[in-house]
Coordinates of C-alpha atoms in Angstrom, one line a residue:
Chain A
M250 CA 6.5 -26.9 -4.5
N251 CA 5.1 -24.6 -1.9
I252 CA 6.8 -23.5 1.3
T253 CA 5.5 -25.2 4.5
L254 CA 4.8 -23.3 7.7
Q255 CA 7.6 -25.3 9.3
Q256 CA 10.1 -24.0 6.7
A257 CA 8.7 -20.5 7.0
E258 CA 9.2 -20.5 10.8
K259 CA 12.7 -21.9 10.3
A260 CA 13.5 -19.0 8.0
I261 CA 12.1 -16.4 10.4
A262 CA 14.2 -17.9 13.2
A263 CA 17.3 -17.7 11.1
A264 CA 16.5 -14.2 10.1
Q265 CA 15.9 -13.1 13.7
K266 CA 19.2 -14.7 14.8
K267 CA 21.0 -12.6 12.1
A268 CA 19.1 -9.5 13.1
I269 CA 20.2 -9.8 16.7
A270 CA 23.8 -10.5 15.6
I271 CA 24.0 -7.2 13.7
D272 CA 22.0 -5.4 16.4
T273 CA 18.9 -4.5 14.5
K274 CA 15.1 -4.9 15.0
M275 CA 13.3 -6.3 12.0
N276 CA 9.9 -7.0 10.6
I277 CA 10.2 -10.4 8.8
A278 CA 7.5 -11.7 6.4
I279 CA 7.3 -15.0 4.5
V280 CA 5.0 -15.6 1.5
D281 CA 4.3 -18.8 -0.3
A282 CA 4.4 -19.5 -4.1
G283 CA 1.1 -17.8 -4.5
A284 CA 2.5 -14.6 -2.8
N285 CA 0.2 -15.1 0.2
L286 CA 1.5 -14.6 3.7
V287 CA 2.5 -17.8 5.5
A288 CA 4.3 -16.4 8.6
F289 CA 5.3 -13.1 10.1
A290 CA 7.2 -11.7 13.1
R291 CA 7.8 -8.2 14.3
M292 CA 10.7 -7.9 16.7
D293 CA 10.1 -5.8 19.8
G294 CA 10.8 -2.1 19.1
A295 CA 11.0 -2.6 15.3
W296 CA 9.6 0.3 13.2
L297 CA 5.9 0.1 12.7
G298 CA 6.1 1.4 9.2
S299 CA 8.3 -1.5 8.3
L300 CA 5.5 -4.0 8.9
D301 CA 3.8 -3.3 5.6
I302 CA 7.1 -2.8 3.8
S303 CA 8.4 -6.3 4.8
I304 CA 5.2 -7.9 3.5
K305 CA 5.4 -5.9 0.3
K306 CA 9.0 -6.8 -0.2
A307 CA 8.2 -10.5 0.2
K308 CA 5.4 -10.2 -2.3
T309 CA 7.5 -8.2 -4.8
A310 CA 10.3 -10.8 -4.7
R311 CA 7.8 -13.6 -5.5
F312 CA 5.8 -11.5 -8.0
F313 CA 8.9 -11.2 -10.2
D314 CA 11.1 -14.1 -8.9
M315 CA 14.0 -11.8 -8.2
N316 CA 15.5 -9.8 -5.4
T317 CA 13.6 -6.6 -4.8
G318 CA 16.7 -4.4 -5.3
V319 CA 17.0 -5.7 -8.9
V320 CA 13.5 -4.4 -9.6
G321 CA 14.5 -1.1 -8.0
E322 CA 17.5 -0.6 -10.3
L323 CA 15.1 -0.8 -13.3
S324 CA 12.4 1.4 -11.8
Q325 CA 14.4 4.6 -11.4
P326 CA 13.5 7.7 -13.4
G327 CA 14.4 7.0 -17.0
G328 CA 14.6 3.3 -16.3
S329 CA 12.6 0.7 -18.2
L330 CA 10.3 -0.1 -15.3
Y331 CA 9.9 3.5 -14.0
N332 CA 7.0 3.6 -11.4
I333 CA 6.2 -0.1 -11.6
E334 CA 5.6 0.4 -7.8
H335 CA 2.1 1.5 -8.6
S336 CA 1.0 -2.0 -9.6
N337 CA -0.2 -4.8 -7.3
N338 CA -1.5 -2.5 -4.6
G339 CA 2.0 -1.2 -4.1
L340 CA 5.4 -2.8 -4.6
I341 CA 8.6 -2.1 -2.6
T342 CA 11.6 -2.2 -4.8
F343 CA 14.6 -1.6 -2.6
P344 CA 16.7 -4.4 -1.1
G345 CA 15.3 -6.8 1.5
G346 CA 13.1 -9.1 -0.5
I347 CA 14.5 -12.4 -1.8
P348 CA 12.9 -15.5 -3.4
I349 CA 13.1 -18.7 -1.4
K350 CA 14.1 -21.9 -3.3
N351 CA 14.0 -25.6 -2.4
S352 CA 16.8 -28.1 -3.0
K353 CA 15.7 -28.5 -6.6
D354 CA 16.2 -24.8 -7.2
E355 CA 12.4 -24.2 -7.5
I356 CA 11.0 -21.0 -6.1
I357 CA 8.6 -22.0 -3.3
G358 CA 8.0 -18.6 -1.7
A359 CA 9.9 -15.4 -0.7
I360 CA 11.1 -13.5 2.4
G361 CA 10.8 -9.8 3.0
V362 CA 12.7 -7.9 5.8
S363 CA 12.5 -4.3 6.8
G364 CA 13.6 -2.3 9.8
S365 CA 17.1 -0.9 9.3
A366 CA 19.4 0.2 6.4
V367 CA 18.6 -1.7 3.2
E368 CA 22.0 -3.5 3.4
N369 CA 21.1 -4.9 6.8
D370 CA 17.6 -5.7 5.6
H371 CA 19.1 -7.7 2.7
A372 CA 21.6 -9.5 4.9
V373 CA 18.9 -10.6 7.3
A374 CA 16.7 -11.7 4.4
E375 CA 19.6 -13.7 3.0
A376 CA 20.1 -15.4 6.3
G377 CA 16.5 -16.4 6.3
A378 CA 16.4 -17.6 2.7
A379 CA 19.6 -19.6 3.1
S380 CA 18.2 -21.6 6.0
I381 CA 15.8 -23.5 3.7
Chain B
M272 CA -17.0 0.4 -32.4
N273 CA -16.2 -1.9 -29.6
I274 CA -14.0 -5.0 -29.7
T275 CA -15.8 -8.3 -29.6
L276 CA -14.8 -11.3 -27.5
Q277 CA -14.0 -13.1 -30.7
Q278 CA -11.6 -10.4 -31.7
A279 CA -10.1 -10.2 -28.2
E280 CA -9.5 -14.0 -28.2
K281 CA -7.9 -13.7 -31.6
A282 CA -5.5 -11.0 -30.3
I283 CA -4.6 -13.1 -27.3
A284 CA -3.9 -16.1 -29.5
A285 CA -1.7 -14.0 -31.8
A286 CA 0.1 -12.5 -28.8
Q287 CA 0.7 -16.0 -27.3
K288 CA 2.1 -17.2 -30.6
K289 CA 4.6 -14.4 -30.6
A290 CA 5.4 -14.9 -26.9
I291 CA 6.3 -18.5 -27.6
A292 CA 8.3 -17.5 -30.7
I293 CA 10.6 -15.3 -28.6
D294 CA 10.6 -17.7 -25.7
T295 CA 8.8 -15.6 -23.1
K296 CA 5.9 -16.2 -20.7
M297 CA 3.4 -13.5 -20.7
N298 CA 0.3 -12.1 -19.1
I299 CA -2.0 -10.7 -21.8
A300 CA -5.0 -8.5 -21.2
I301 CA -7.5 -7.0 -23.6
V302 CA -9.9 -4.2 -22.6
D303 CA -12.7 -2.7 -24.6
A304 CA -13.5 0.9 -25.6
G305 CA -14.7 1.5 -22.1
A306 CA -11.4 0.3 -20.7
N307 CA -13.0 -2.7 -19.1
L308 CA -11.5 -6.2 -19.3
V309 CA -12.8 -8.4 -22.1
A310 CA -10.3 -11.3 -22.1
F311 CA -7.2 -12.3 -20.2
A312 CA -4.6 -15.1 -20.3
R313 CA -1.7 -15.9 -18.0
M314 CA 0.8 -18.3 -19.6
D315 CA 2.0 -21.1 -17.4
G316 CA 5.0 -19.9 -15.3
A317 CA 4.6 -16.2 -16.2
W318 CA 5.4 -13.7 -13.4
L319 CA 2.5 -13.3 -10.9
G320 CA 3.2 -9.6 -10.5
S321 CA 2.7 -9.1 -14.2
L322 CA -1.0 -10.1 -14.0
D323 CA -1.9 -6.7 -12.6
I324 CA 0.6 -4.9 -14.7
S325 CA -0.8 -6.3 -18.0
I326 CA -4.3 -5.2 -17.1
K327 CA -3.1 -1.7 -16.1
K328 CA -1.1 -1.4 -19.3
A329 CA -4.2 -2.2 -21.4
K330 CA -6.3 0.3 -19.4
T331 CA -3.6 3.0 -19.6
A332 CA -3.3 2.6 -23.4
R333 CA -7.1 3.1 -23.8
F334 CA -7.4 5.8 -21.1
F335 CA -5.1 8.0 -23.2
D336 CA -5.4 6.4 -26.7
M337 CA -1.6 6.0 -27.0
N338 CA 1.1 3.5 -26.4
T339 CA 1.9 3.2 -22.7
G340 CA 5.6 4.0 -23.4
V341 CA 4.6 7.4 -24.8
V342 CA 2.9 8.3 -21.5
G343 CA 6.0 7.2 -19.7
E344 CA 8.2 9.6 -21.6
L345 CA 6.0 12.5 -20.3
S346 CA 5.7 11.3 -16.7
Q347 CA 9.4 11.4 -15.9
P348 CA 10.7 13.8 -13.2
G349 CA 10.3 17.3 -14.6
G350 CA 8.0 16.1 -17.4
S351 CA 4.6 17.5 -18.1
L352 CA 2.8 14.5 -16.7
Y353 CA 5.1 13.8 -13.8
N354 CA 3.6 11.1 -11.5
I355 CA 0.4 10.7 -13.6
E356 CA 0.7 7.0 -12.4
H357 CA -1.1 8.0 -9.2
S358 CA -4.4 8.4 -11.1
N359 CA -7.0 5.9 -12.0
N360 CA -6.1 3.4 -9.2
G361 CA -2.6 3.1 -10.7
L362 CA -1.3 3.5 -14.3
I363 CA 1.6 1.6 -15.8
T364 CA 3.5 3.8 -18.2
F365 CA 6.3 1.8 -19.6
P366 CA 6.0 -0.1 -22.9
G367 CA 3.6 -3.1 -23.4
G368 CA 0.2 -1.3 -23.8
I369 CA -1.1 -0.5 -27.2
P370 CA -4.5 0.7 -28.5
I371 CA -6.4 -1.7 -30.8
K372 CA -8.0 -0.2 -33.9
N373 CA -10.6 -1.5 -36.4
S374 CA -10.2 -1.4 -40.2
K375 CA -11.6 2.2 -40.1
D376 CA -8.8 3.3 -37.8
E377 CA -11.2 3.7 -34.9
I378 CA -9.9 2.7 -31.4
I379 CA -12.1 -0.2 -30.2
G380 CA -10.0 -1.3 -27.2
A381 CA -6.4 -2.0 -26.1
I382 CA -4.0 -4.8 -25.3
G383 CA -1.5 -4.9 -22.4
V384 CA 1.3 -7.4 -22.1
S385 CA 3.7 -8.0 -19.2
G386 CA 6.2 -10.8 -18.4
S387 CA 9.6 -10.0 -19.8
A388 CA 11.8 -7.0 -20.8
V389 CA 9.7 -4.1 -21.9
E390 CA 10.9 -4.5 -25.5
N391 CA 9.5 -8.0 -25.6
D392 CA 6.3 -6.9 -23.9
H393 CA 5.8 -4.3 -26.6
A394 CA 6.6 -6.8 -29.4
V395 CA 4.1 -9.2 -28.1
A396 CA 1.4 -6.5 -27.7
E397 CA 2.1 -5.4 -31.2
A398 CA 1.5 -8.9 -32.5
G399 CA -1.8 -9.0 -30.7
A400 CA -2.9 -5.6 -31.8
A401 CA -1.9 -6.2 -35.4
S402 CA -4.1 -9.3 -35.6
I403 CA -7.3 -7.3 -35.5
Chain C
M24 CA -1.4 -29.2 -8.5
N25 CA -2.2 -25.9 -10.2
I26 CA -4.5 -25.3 -13.1
T27 CA -2.8 -24.7 -16.5
L28 CA -3.8 -22.1 -19.0
Q29 CA -4.9 -24.8 -21.4
Q30 CA -7.2 -26.2 -18.7
A31 CA -8.5 -22.8 -17.9
E32 CA -9.3 -22.0 -21.5
K33 CA -11.0 -25.4 -21.9
A34 CA -13.2 -24.5 -18.9
I35 CA -14.0 -21.1 -20.3
A36 CA -15.0 -22.7 -23.7
A37 CA -17.2 -25.2 -21.9
A38 CA -18.8 -22.5 -19.8
Q39 CA -19.4 -20.3 -22.9
K40 CA -21.0 -23.2 -24.7
K41 CA -23.4 -23.7 -21.8
A42 CA -24.1 -20.0 -21.6
I43 CA -25.1 -19.9 -25.2
A44 CA -27.2 -23.0 -24.8
I45 CA -29.3 -21.3 -22.1
D46 CA -29.4 -18.0 -23.9
T47 CA -27.3 -15.9 -21.5
K48 CA -24.3 -13.6 -21.7
M49 CA -21.7 -14.2 -19.0
N50 CA -18.5 -13.0 -17.5
I51 CA -16.3 -16.1 -16.8
A52 CA -13.2 -16.0 -14.6
I53 CA -10.7 -18.8 -13.7
V54 CA -8.2 -18.5 -10.8
D55 CA -5.4 -20.8 -9.9
A56 CA -4.7 -22.5 -6.6
G57 CA -3.2 -19.3 -5.3
A58 CA -6.5 -17.5 -6.1
N59 CA -4.8 -15.4 -8.9
L60 CA -6.5 -14.9 -12.3
V61 CA -5.4 -17.3 -15.0
A62 CA -8.0 -16.6 -17.7
F63 CA -11.1 -14.5 -18.3
A64 CA -13.7 -13.9 -20.9
R65 CA -16.6 -11.4 -21.1
M66 CA -19.2 -12.4 -23.7
D67 CA -20.5 -9.6 -25.9
G68 CA -23.2 -7.7 -24.3
A69 CA -22.7 -9.2 -20.8
W70 CA -23.3 -6.9 -17.8
L71 CA -20.3 -4.8 -17.0
G72 CA -20.9 -5.0 -13.3
S73 CA -20.6 -8.8 -13.5
L74 CA -16.9 -8.5 -14.6
D75 CA -15.7 -7.9 -11.0
I76 CA -18.4 -10.2 -9.6
S77 CA -17.2 -13.2 -11.6
I78 CA -13.6 -12.7 -10.5
K79 CA -14.7 -12.3 -6.9
K80 CA -16.8 -15.4 -7.1
A81 CA -13.8 -17.4 -8.4
K82 CA -11.6 -16.1 -5.7
T83 CA -14.2 -16.7 -3.0
A84 CA -14.6 -20.3 -4.1
R85 CA -10.9 -20.9 -3.8
F86 CA -10.5 -18.9 -0.7
F87 CA -12.7 -21.4 1.2
D88 CA -12.7 -24.4 -1.1
M89 CA -16.4 -24.5 -1.4
N90 CA -19.2 -23.2 -3.7
T91 CA -19.9 -19.5 -3.2
G92 CA -23.5 -20.2 -2.4
V93 CA -22.6 -22.3 0.6
V94 CA -20.7 -19.3 2.1
G95 CA -23.7 -17.2 1.4
E96 CA -26.0 -19.4 3.4
L97 CA -23.8 -18.9 6.4
S98 CA -23.3 -15.2 6.0
Q99 CA -27.0 -14.1 6.3
P100 CA -28.1 -11.9 9.2
G101 CA -27.9 -14.0 12.3
G102 CA -25.7 -16.6 10.5
S103 CA -22.3 -17.7 11.8
L104 CA -20.4 -15.9 9.1
Y105 CA -22.5 -12.7 8.9
N106 CA -20.8 -10.0 6.8
I107 CA -17.8 -12.2 5.9
E108 CA -18.0 -10.3 2.6
H109 CA -16.0 -7.5 4.1
S110 CA -12.8 -9.6 4.1
N111 CA -10.3 -10.1 1.3
N112 CA -11.2 -6.9 -0.5
G113 CA -14.7 -8.1 -1.0
L114 CA -16.2 -11.5 -1.4
I115 CA -19.2 -12.5 -3.4
T116 CA -21.2 -15.2 -1.6
F117 CA -24.1 -16.1 -3.9
P118 CA -24.0 -18.9 -6.4
G119 CA -21.8 -18.9 -9.4
G120 CA -18.3 -19.8 -7.9
I121 CA -17.1 -23.4 -7.8
P122 CA -13.7 -25.0 -7.0
I123 CA -12.1 -26.9 -9.8
K124 CA -10.6 -30.3 -9.1
N125 CA -8.2 -32.5 -11.0
S126 CA -8.6 -36.2 -11.5
K127 CA -7.1 -36.9 -8.0
D128 CA -9.8 -34.8 -6.4
E129 CA -7.3 -32.0 -5.5
I130 CA -8.4 -28.4 -5.8
I131 CA -6.3 -26.7 -8.5
G132 CA -8.3 -23.5 -8.9
A133 CA -11.8 -22.2 -9.2
I134 CA -14.3 -20.7 -11.7
G135 CA -16.6 -17.8 -11.2
V136 CA -19.5 -16.9 -13.5
S137 CA -21.8 -13.8 -13.4
G138 CA -24.3 -12.3 -15.8
S139 CA -27.7 -13.8 -15.3
A140 CA -29.9 -15.2 -12.5
V141 CA -27.7 -17.0 -9.9
E142 CA -29.1 -20.4 -10.9
N143 CA -27.9 -19.8 -14.5
D144 CA -24.6 -18.5 -13.2
H145 CA -24.1 -21.7 -11.2
A146 CA -25.1 -23.9 -14.1
V147 CA -22.6 -22.3 -16.4
A148 CA -19.9 -22.5 -13.7
E149 CA -20.7 -26.2 -13.2
A150 CA -20.3 -26.8 -17.0
G151 CA -16.9 -25.1 -16.8
A152 CA -15.7 -27.0 -13.8
A153 CA -16.9 -30.3 -15.1
S154 CA -14.8 -30.0 -18.2
I155 CA -11.5 -30.4 -16.3
Chain D
M4 CA 1.8 -2.8 28.5
N5 CA 2.4 -4.2 25.0
I6 CA 2.6 -7.8 24.0
T7 CA 6.1 -8.9 23.1
L8 CA 7.1 -11.1 20.1
Q9 CA 8.0 -13.8 22.6
Q10 CA 4.5 -13.8 24.1
A11 CA 2.9 -13.6 20.6
E12 CA 4.9 -16.6 19.5
K13 CA 3.9 -18.5 22.6
A14 CA 0.2 -17.7 21.9
I15 CA 0.6 -18.9 18.3
A16 CA 2.2 -22.1 19.5
A17 CA -0.6 -22.7 22.0
A18 CA -3.2 -22.0 19.4
Q19 CA -1.6 -24.3 16.9
K20 CA -1.5 -27.1 19.5
K21 CA -5.2 -26.7 20.1
A22 CA -5.9 -26.5 16.4
I23 CA -4.2 -29.8 15.9
A24 CA -5.9 -31.4 18.8
I25 CA -9.3 -30.6 17.3
D26 CA -8.2 -31.6 13.8
T27 CA -8.4 -28.2 12.1
K28 CA -6.1 -26.0 10.0
M29 CA -6.0 -22.4 11.1
N30 CA -4.7 -19.0 10.3
I31 CA -3.6 -17.3 13.5
A32 CA -2.8 -13.6 13.9
I33 CA -1.6 -11.6 16.9
V34 CA -1.8 -7.8 17.1
D35 CA -0.3 -5.5 19.7
A36 CA -2.0 -2.8 21.8
G37 CA -1.8 -0.5 18.7
A38 CA -3.7 -3.1 16.7
N39 CA -0.7 -3.7 14.5
L40 CA 0.4 -7.3 13.5
V41 CA 3.1 -8.8 15.7
A42 CA 3.1 -12.4 14.5
F43 CA 1.2 -14.6 12.1
A44 CA 1.1 -18.3 11.1
R45 CA -0.9 -20.1 8.4
M46 CA -1.0 -23.8 9.0
D47 CA -0.4 -26.0 5.9
G48 CA -3.6 -26.4 3.9
A49 CA -5.6 -23.8 5.8
W50 CA -8.1 -21.8 3.8
L51 CA -6.5 -18.9 1.9
G52 CA -9.4 -16.6 2.5
S53 CA -9.0 -17.0 6.3
L54 CA -5.6 -15.2 6.2
D55 CA -7.2 -11.8 5.9
I56 CA -10.1 -12.8 8.2
S57 CA -7.8 -13.9 11.0
I58 CA -5.9 -10.6 10.9
K59 CA -9.2 -8.6 10.8
K60 CA -10.6 -10.6 13.8
A61 CA -7.5 -9.8 15.8
K62 CA -7.7 -6.1 14.9
T63 CA -11.5 -6.0 15.6
A64 CA -11.0 -7.5 19.0
R65 CA -8.4 -4.8 19.9
F66 CA -10.3 -2.0 18.2
F67 CA -13.2 -2.5 20.7
D68 CA -11.5 -4.5 23.5
M69 CA -14.1 -7.3 23.3
N70 CA -14.6 -10.6 21.6
T71 CA -15.5 -10.3 18.0
G72 CA -18.6 -12.3 18.4
V73 CA -20.0 -9.7 20.9
V74 CA -19.5 -6.9 18.2
G75 CA -21.4 -9.2 15.8
E76 CA -24.4 -9.5 18.1
L77 CA -24.7 -5.7 18.0
S78 CA -24.1 -5.3 14.2
Q79 CA -27.1 -7.4 13.0
P80 CA -29.9 -5.7 11.1
G81 CA -31.8 -3.4 13.5
G82 CA -28.9 -3.6 16.0
S83 CA -27.2 -0.6 17.5
L84 CA -24.0 -1.1 15.5
Y85 CA -25.6 -2.3 12.2
N86 CA -23.0 -2.6 9.5
I87 CA -20.1 -1.4 11.6
E88 CA -18.1 -3.8 9.5
H89 CA -17.7 -1.0 6.9
S90 CA -15.3 0.9 9.1
N91 CA -11.5 0.5 9.6
N92 CA -11.0 -1.0 6.1
G93 CA -13.3 -3.9 7.1
L94 CA -14.1 -5.6 10.4
I95 CA -14.9 -9.2 11.0
T96 CA -17.5 -9.5 13.7
F97 CA -18.1 -13.2 14.2
P98 CA -16.3 -15.3 16.8
G99 CA -12.6 -16.0 16.7
G100 CA -11.1 -12.7 17.9
I101 CA -10.2 -12.2 21.6
P102 CA -8.3 -9.5 23.5
I103 CA -5.1 -10.7 25.2
K104 CA -4.5 -9.5 28.7
N105 CA -1.5 -9.5 31.0
S106 CA -1.4 -10.7 34.6
K107 CA -2.7 -7.3 35.7
D108 CA -5.7 -7.7 33.5
E109 CA -4.5 -5.0 31.1
I110 CA -5.2 -5.5 27.4
I111 CA -1.8 -5.8 25.6
G112 CA -3.0 -7.1 22.2
A113 CA -5.4 -9.5 20.6
I114 CA -5.6 -12.9 18.8
G115 CA -7.6 -13.7 15.7
V116 CA -8.2 -17.2 14.4
S117 CA -9.9 -18.4 11.2
G118 CA -10.1 -21.6 9.3
S119 CA -13.0 -23.7 10.6
A120 CA -16.5 -23.3 12.1
V121 CA -16.6 -20.2 14.3
E122 CA -16.9 -22.3 17.5
N123 CA -13.6 -23.9 16.6
D124 CA -12.0 -20.6 15.7
H125 CA -13.1 -19.2 19.1
A126 CA -11.8 -22.3 21.0
V127 CA -8.4 -22.0 19.3
A128 CA -8.2 -18.3 19.9
E129 CA -9.1 -18.9 23.6
A130 CA -6.2 -21.4 23.9
G131 CA -3.9 -18.8 22.4
A132 CA -5.1 -16.0 24.7
A133 CA -5.0 -18.1 27.8
S134 CA -1.3 -19.0 27.3
I135 CA -0.3 -15.4 28.1

């Protein structure tokens, strides 16, 4: 019930392929069920600041077993989870983090992508998650 | 004037009972009058990211001797305590943290609960606090 | 292959019983296979500074799947792992942390105990780990 | 003068091959000339605590443009760099971190490996660095 390195590398390859297809340069991180990093790749020329963001997105998606953007909708000013980002040494709550499930629909890890507009980040993360 | 481990374990048991009754999986933390952890329990399958949040809620409730949600009302944009969450290595200021009082109405610690909607978190924390 | 809360609470109860038997006051922490806290108890009057140490001992034991004291033997000045304690936000490498195994000899978590001489810490951790 | 993702992935593949050949499970990290992570892989079953150590070894090797073990010789008690590990959010100064050079002998990044005895960590790092 934990993602393997082989699966993680497959997800990174799929995400990279999508990133190239939409002409972006991404940081791509995969964490396991315990929210610990399994694999990571930073494409040449990708934003340096997105390195940490991609890892935090992956962790956030596994911490709460949902897409990071969903957490962000609830953490706005006045929202029920306002400023939840201060927990867990820093969350990232905009789109680009997605839980990864196995064929039995069990969550085995998560992917986090950062390096472009959040819609692109999400699309690349989705391509990675869908490859498992 | 300080919560005992026996009282903390009683509060966790009461909180767990309530969590099961409303079909949720919670992280439950109890801190003492010095805001230091006394007891903790993470129910099987509860969100990993709620571990840190439950402890921060308990600390926040004792740091200011009020329910965490009350702090959150004052920390909104434009509010008098805007971004107070940056202090104390990170506060959590939405509902789920409640001070614990003894029979003389003295604060002897606090409980923090996280793992579901904030209304559920608060209800479970209340069940724990009320058991003392 | 992950410790349950019920198992963790059983280990804490066994550790507490041993701590009382040898007249000590302990902080007792249990982490799961992902090195995340599952349960914790601080006995009344136990050293405050041992709170963090017990958690770090449990994490260290799971991080390297060995007793913490074994890591400490290798991390002395001139040793092959000198100053490894600077990793992972701080390790504790003296005795008191022990991996917890299931009946198939698989590591499912770890226990960390702190509050007395390290021989006592280790003995109490052993009592906890042996109860699973 | 900076390592590419393609080169980093080649180094990880070479390191993994060596790790398998000597029957070990490794965490392998590659940083660029700016000491920022480019690629990472944690082999299935590798120690969790070695995740952070492998990254810190890679950073340490690039921070000072030398093998981590060389720094460790100077950081012993009484040595000229005693306790240098306290800098840069934590260094790791035992073997397993090696600078990576291009064909012009320019340092373009570094590799850090952790998961076994330090001699093995160094051998695997060397295999990775030599592949560039």
